[in-house]
XYZ file of N, CA and C in Angstrom:
384
model
N 24.251 -18.530 -6.897
C 25.448 -17.768 -7.165
C 25.691 -16.822 -6.002
N 26.785 -17.038 -5.336
C 27.080 -16.235 -4.147
C 27.852 -14.969 -4.446
N 28.620 -14.953 -5.428
C 29.485 -13.799 -5.688
C 28.887 -12.868 -6.735
N 27.637 -12.514 -6.550
C 26.972 -11.604 -7.478
C 27.070 -10.198 -6.911
N 27.402 -9.257 -7.732
C 27.437 -7.862 -7.284
C 26.510 -7.043 -8.171
N 25.925 -6.047 -7.547
C 25.001 -5.164 -8.249
C 25.520 -3.742 -8.154
N 25.254 -2.985 -9.171
C 25.647 -1.588 -9.147
C 24.389 -0.758 -9.380
N 24.133 0.158 -8.469
C 22.950 1.003 -8.565
C 23.413 2.443 -8.697
N 22.970 3.124 -9.748
C 23.371 4.526 -9.888
C 22.731 5.381 -8.795
N 23.415 6.398 -8.400
C 22.905 7.301 -7.366
C 21.846 8.209 -7.979
N 20.746 8.342 -7.263
C 19.684 9.243 -7.706
C 19.234 10.099 -6.535
N 18.665 11.220 -6.854
C 18.079 12.086 -5.835
C 16.625 12.315 -6.222
N 15.731 12.031 -5.294
C 14.306 12.191 -5.555
C 13.782 13.308 -4.665
N 13.169 14.289 -5.280
C 12.520 15.361 -4.546
C 11.026 15.195 -4.755
N 10.306 15.009 -3.668
C 8.879 14.732 -3.756
C 8.139 15.690 -2.840
N 7.285 16.496 -3.416
C 6.473 17.398 -2.610
C 5.187 17.716 -3.365
N 4.147 18.087 -2.650
C 2.885 18.421 -3.307
C 3.007 19.715 -4.108
N 2.240 19.800 -5.163
C 2.275 20.979 -6.018
C 1.652 22.195 -5.327
N 0.612 21.970 -4.522
C -0.054 23.071 -3.825
C 0.017 22.835 -2.318
N -0.016 23.903 -1.554
C 0.145 23.787 -0.109
C -1.083 23.296 0.638
N -2.259 23.600 0.119
C -3.504 23.280 0.814
C -4.225 22.206 0.027
N -4.247 20.983 0.567
C -4.839 19.847 -0.128
C -5.825 19.179 0.813
N -7.112 19.323 0.539
C -8.093 18.859 1.501
C -9.138 17.918 0.959
N -9.745 17.203 1.901
C -10.890 16.335 1.639
C -11.949 16.606 2.698
N -13.211 16.450 2.302
C -14.309 16.630 3.242
C -14.906 15.268 3.601
N -15.283 15.124 4.849
C -16.041 13.965 5.303
C -17.335 14.489 5.926
N -18.461 14.106 5.341
C -19.771 14.573 5.795
C -20.347 13.566 6.790
N -20.065 13.793 8.063
C -20.585 12.909 9.110
C -21.971 13.350 9.573
N -22.431 14.484 9.096
C -23.766 14.942 9.456
C -24.835 14.064 8.810
N -24.679 13.783 7.535
C -25.669 12.972 6.818
C -25.471 11.475 7.045
N -24.229 11.069 7.214
C -23.935 9.648 7.456
C -22.873 9.577 8.542
N -23.226 9.050 9.699
C -22.319 9.024 10.844
C -21.211 7.991 10.650
N -19.985 8.384 10.982
C -18.822 7.495 10.975
C -18.281 7.399 12.394
N -17.854 6.216 12.800
C -17.289 6.031 14.138
C -15.926 6.714 14.230
N -15.416 6.833 15.443
C -14.085 7.410 15.648
C -13.040 6.608 14.878
N -13.110 5.292 14.948
C -12.141 4.459 14.223
C -12.235 4.659 12.719
N -13.438 4.825 12.194
C -13.599 5.067 10.758
C -13.032 6.425 10.358
N -13.206 7.436 11.207
C -12.632 8.755 10.925
C -11.106 8.663 10.932
N -10.549 7.934 11.884
C -9.091 7.764 11.929
C -8.579 7.032 10.688
N -9.311 6.044 10.236
C -8.921 5.328 9.015
C -8.952 6.284 7.818
N -9.939 7.157 7.770
C -10.041 8.174 6.720
C -8.808 9.078 6.749
N -8.419 9.505 7.955
C -7.226 10.347 8.102
C -5.973 9.607 7.647
N -5.849 8.346 8.002
C -4.696 7.552 7.556
C -4.646 7.464 6.034
N -5.794 7.320 5.404
C -5.828 7.281 3.942
C -5.485 8.637 3.336
N -5.860 9.718 4.008
C -5.478 11.046 3.535
C -3.964 11.190 3.477
N -3.283 10.678 4.503
C -1.821 10.768 4.559
C -1.190 10.061 3.362
N -1.731 8.929 2.986
C -1.178 8.162 1.859
C -1.149 8.979 0.576
N -2.117 9.886 0.433
C -2.218 10.685 -0.786
C -1.815 12.142 -0.569
N -1.163 12.406 0.557
C -0.583 13.709 0.884
C -1.604 14.832 1.042
N -2.791 14.483 1.508
C -3.755 15.521 1.859
C -3.396 16.064 3.237
N -3.602 17.357 3.438
C -3.217 17.947 4.718
C -4.323 18.780 5.375
N -5.517 18.775 4.803
C -6.630 19.519 5.393
C -7.857 18.613 5.448
N -8.372 18.425 6.641
C -9.550 17.590 6.872
C -10.743 18.497 7.134
N -11.623 18.624 6.161
C -12.851 19.404 6.281
C -13.903 18.471 6.884
N -14.215 18.704 8.151
C -15.081 17.813 8.918
C -16.471 18.429 9.026
N -17.413 17.953 8.216
C -18.782 18.476 8.157
C -19.585 17.847 9.299
N -19.656 18.552 10.423
C -20.189 17.994 11.668
C -21.672 18.247 11.917
N -22.230 19.279 11.321
C -23.628 19.600 11.605
C -24.356 20.007 10.336
N -25.620 19.705 10.333
C -26.530 20.092 9.259
C -27.925 19.731 9.746
N -28.938 19.978 8.929
C -30.283 19.613 9.385
C -30.466 18.101 9.459
N -29.592 17.321 8.815
C -29.686 15.860 8.880
C -29.091 15.269 10.154
N -28.225 16.009 10.824
C -27.641 15.463 12.043
C -26.725 16.438 12.751
N -26.768 16.410 14.058
C -25.878 17.210 14.916
C -24.934 16.231 15.581
N -23.631 16.382 15.385
C -22.668 15.368 15.812
C -21.717 15.820 16.917
N -21.949 16.974 17.519
C -21.030 17.518 18.524
C -21.715 17.550 19.889
N -21.064 16.976 20.881
C -21.589 17.050 22.246
C -21.402 18.468 22.780
N -22.505 19.092 23.167
C -22.487 20.384 23.858
C -23.134 20.118 25.216
N -22.323 20.081 26.251
C -22.818 19.651 27.567
C -23.943 20.530 28.098
N -23.919 21.818 27.784
C -24.968 22.708 28.279
C -26.241 22.640 27.435
N -26.179 21.953 26.285
C -27.344 21.811 25.405
C -27.528 20.341 25.015
N -27.898 19.491 25.962
C -27.962 18.050 25.686
C -29.005 17.653 24.644
N -30.049 18.462 24.450
C -31.079 18.127 23.458
C -30.505 18.085 22.042
N -29.428 18.836 21.796
C -28.828 18.811 20.458
C -28.454 17.394 20.052
N -27.885 16.632 20.983
C -27.497 15.261 20.644
C -28.597 14.251 20.968
N -29.415 14.530 21.972
C -30.510 13.606 22.286
C -31.494 13.508 21.124
N -31.749 14.626 20.478
C -32.714 14.666 19.378
C -32.007 14.752 18.025
N -31.058 15.670 17.929
C -30.461 15.981 16.631
C -29.461 14.982 16.094
N -28.985 14.065 16.925
C -27.973 13.111 16.462
C -28.574 11.812 15.951
N -29.881 11.660 16.078
C -30.511 10.371 15.757
C -31.669 10.556 14.794
N -31.845 9.559 13.926
C -32.973 9.560 12.999
C -33.323 8.122 12.642
N -34.395 7.974 11.916
C -34.765 6.647 11.422
C -33.830 6.272 10.274
N -33.386 5.044 10.285
C -32.543 4.579 9.185
C -33.402 4.408 7.941
N -32.913 4.924 6.831
C -33.620 4.794 5.560
C -32.695 4.134 4.555
N -33.196 3.110 3.908
C -32.416 2.396 2.909
C -33.163 2.493 1.589
N -32.454 2.798 0.530
C -33.086 2.904 -0.778
C -32.390 3.944 -1.624
N -33.110 4.494 -2.546
C -32.566 5.481 -3.474
C -33.030 6.869 -3.095
N -32.148 7.854 -3.280
C -32.481 9.249 -3.009
C -33.725 9.632 -3.807
N -34.674 10.254 -3.161
C -35.908 10.651 -3.813
C -36.994 9.589 -3.730
N -36.631 8.381 -3.321
C -37.603 7.300 -3.252
C -38.012 6.944 -1.840
N -37.566 7.722 -0.867
C -37.899 7.425 0.524
C -39.306 7.919 0.856
N -40.010 7.171 1.670
C -41.299 7.646 2.166
C -41.053 8.542 3.375
N -42.072 9.294 3.745
C -41.947 10.166 4.917
C -41.703 9.313 6.161
N -40.824 9.756 7.052
C -40.571 8.989 8.278
C -41.828 8.901 9.145
N -41.984 7.783 9.796
C -43.083 7.579 10.737
C -42.703 8.268 12.041
N -43.507 9.216 12.512
C -43.135 9.949 13.726
C -42.975 9.064 14.962
N -43.613 7.893 14.970
C -43.535 7.008 16.132
C -42.455 5.939 16.006
N -41.821 5.844 14.856
C -40.786 4.818 14.654
C -39.534 5.184 15.452
N -38.796 4.188 15.909
C -37.586 4.483 16.689
C -36.529 5.186 15.843
N -35.843 6.081 16.494
C -34.754 6.802 15.836
C -33.462 6.094 16.242
N -33.033 5.160 15.419
C -31.940 4.262 15.790
C -30.697 4.403 14.918
N -30.642 5.428 14.080
C -29.479 5.614 13.222
C -28.802 6.929 13.573
N -27.491 6.913 13.684
C -26.763 8.154 13.919
C -25.745 8.002 15.021
N -25.541 9.084 15.715
C -24.566 9.133 16.786
C -23.953 10.517 16.862
N -23.059 10.688 17.809
C -22.364 11.969 17.957
C -21.010 11.706 18.582
N -20.169 12.721 18.546
C -18.827 12.630 19.127
C -18.808 13.393 20.444
N -18.287 12.756 21.477
C -18.110 13.460 22.747
C -16.994 14.482 22.569
N -16.911 15.406 23.503
C -15.838 16.400 23.432
C -14.473 15.719 23.468
N -14.353 14.678 24.270
C -13.081 13.943 24.356
C -12.756 13.249 23.029
N -13.753 12.680 22.389
C -13.517 12.024 21.097
C -13.080 13.030 20.033
N -13.668 14.217 20.061
C -13.266 15.254 19.105
C -11.818 15.647 19.349
N -11.448 15.838 20.615
C -10.043 16.152 20.933
C -9.110 15.041 20.445
N -9.534 13.801 20.645
C -8.730 12.646 20.225
C -8.518 12.640 18.702
N -9.566 12.914 17.950
C -9.454 12.936 16.489
C -8.588 14.103 16.027
N -8.755 15.268 16.633
C -7.932 16.427 16.270
C -6.463 16.138 16.555
N -6.163 15.526 17.694
C -4.784 15.169 18.030
C -4.238 14.122 17.055
N -5.040 13.145 16.717
C -4.647 12.095 15.771
C -4.287 12.718 14.419
N -5.105 13.670 13.982
C -4.829 14.364 12.720
C -3.542 15.180 12.824
N -3.372 15.888 13.931
C -2.182 16.726 14.122
C -0.907 15.890 14.056
N -0.931 14.710 14.648
C 0.235 13.821 14.625
C 0.581 13.375 13.205
N -0.364 13.517 12.290
C -0.156 13.133 10.892
C -0.034 14.353 9.984
N 0.177 15.526 10.596
C 0.328 16.789 9.864
C -0.908 17.132 9.042
N -2.064 16.837 9.609
C -3.332 17.181 8.973
C -4.024 18.222 9.845
N -4.403 19.324 9.230
C -5.149 20.369 9.922
C -6.637 20.036 9.834
N -7.363 20.213 10.928
C -8.799 19.936 10.959
C -9.562 21.248 10.817
N -10.485 21.282 9.855
C -11.354 22.436 9.669
C -12.791 21.973 9.929
N -13.304 22.198 11.148
C -14.675 21.771 11.432
C -15.674 22.715 10.770
N -16.717 22.152 10.216
C -17.795 22.964 9.651
C -19.016 22.804 10.536
N -19.477 23.934 11.057
C -20.636 23.942 11.941
C -21.659 24.896 11.356
């Protein structure tokens, strides 16, 4: 049928968040996420209208920020032995085992993520 016409009533939709500060935390200290994974997290925040990214960057489990004048922070603090299992069921780490789990963000990568968030109207709140 070619001569079909539709009539749609005019509507006005006003859509805004109920509160101004809507945030989510990502704990990269305990479990490291790549730059691409952090960006994907930010993209998902936008879908649900979150506007504050609480970025948990440091803790005793991991140091994730490159400090050029203090390289030991990332040489030692960004890496640990990978442990798989249930919380409370892990054995003590072997001091001689390789520390092959973790990572850190370079200063440039941090700037890149902050800019990526800004372009999506997300404020970054780093926790150190």
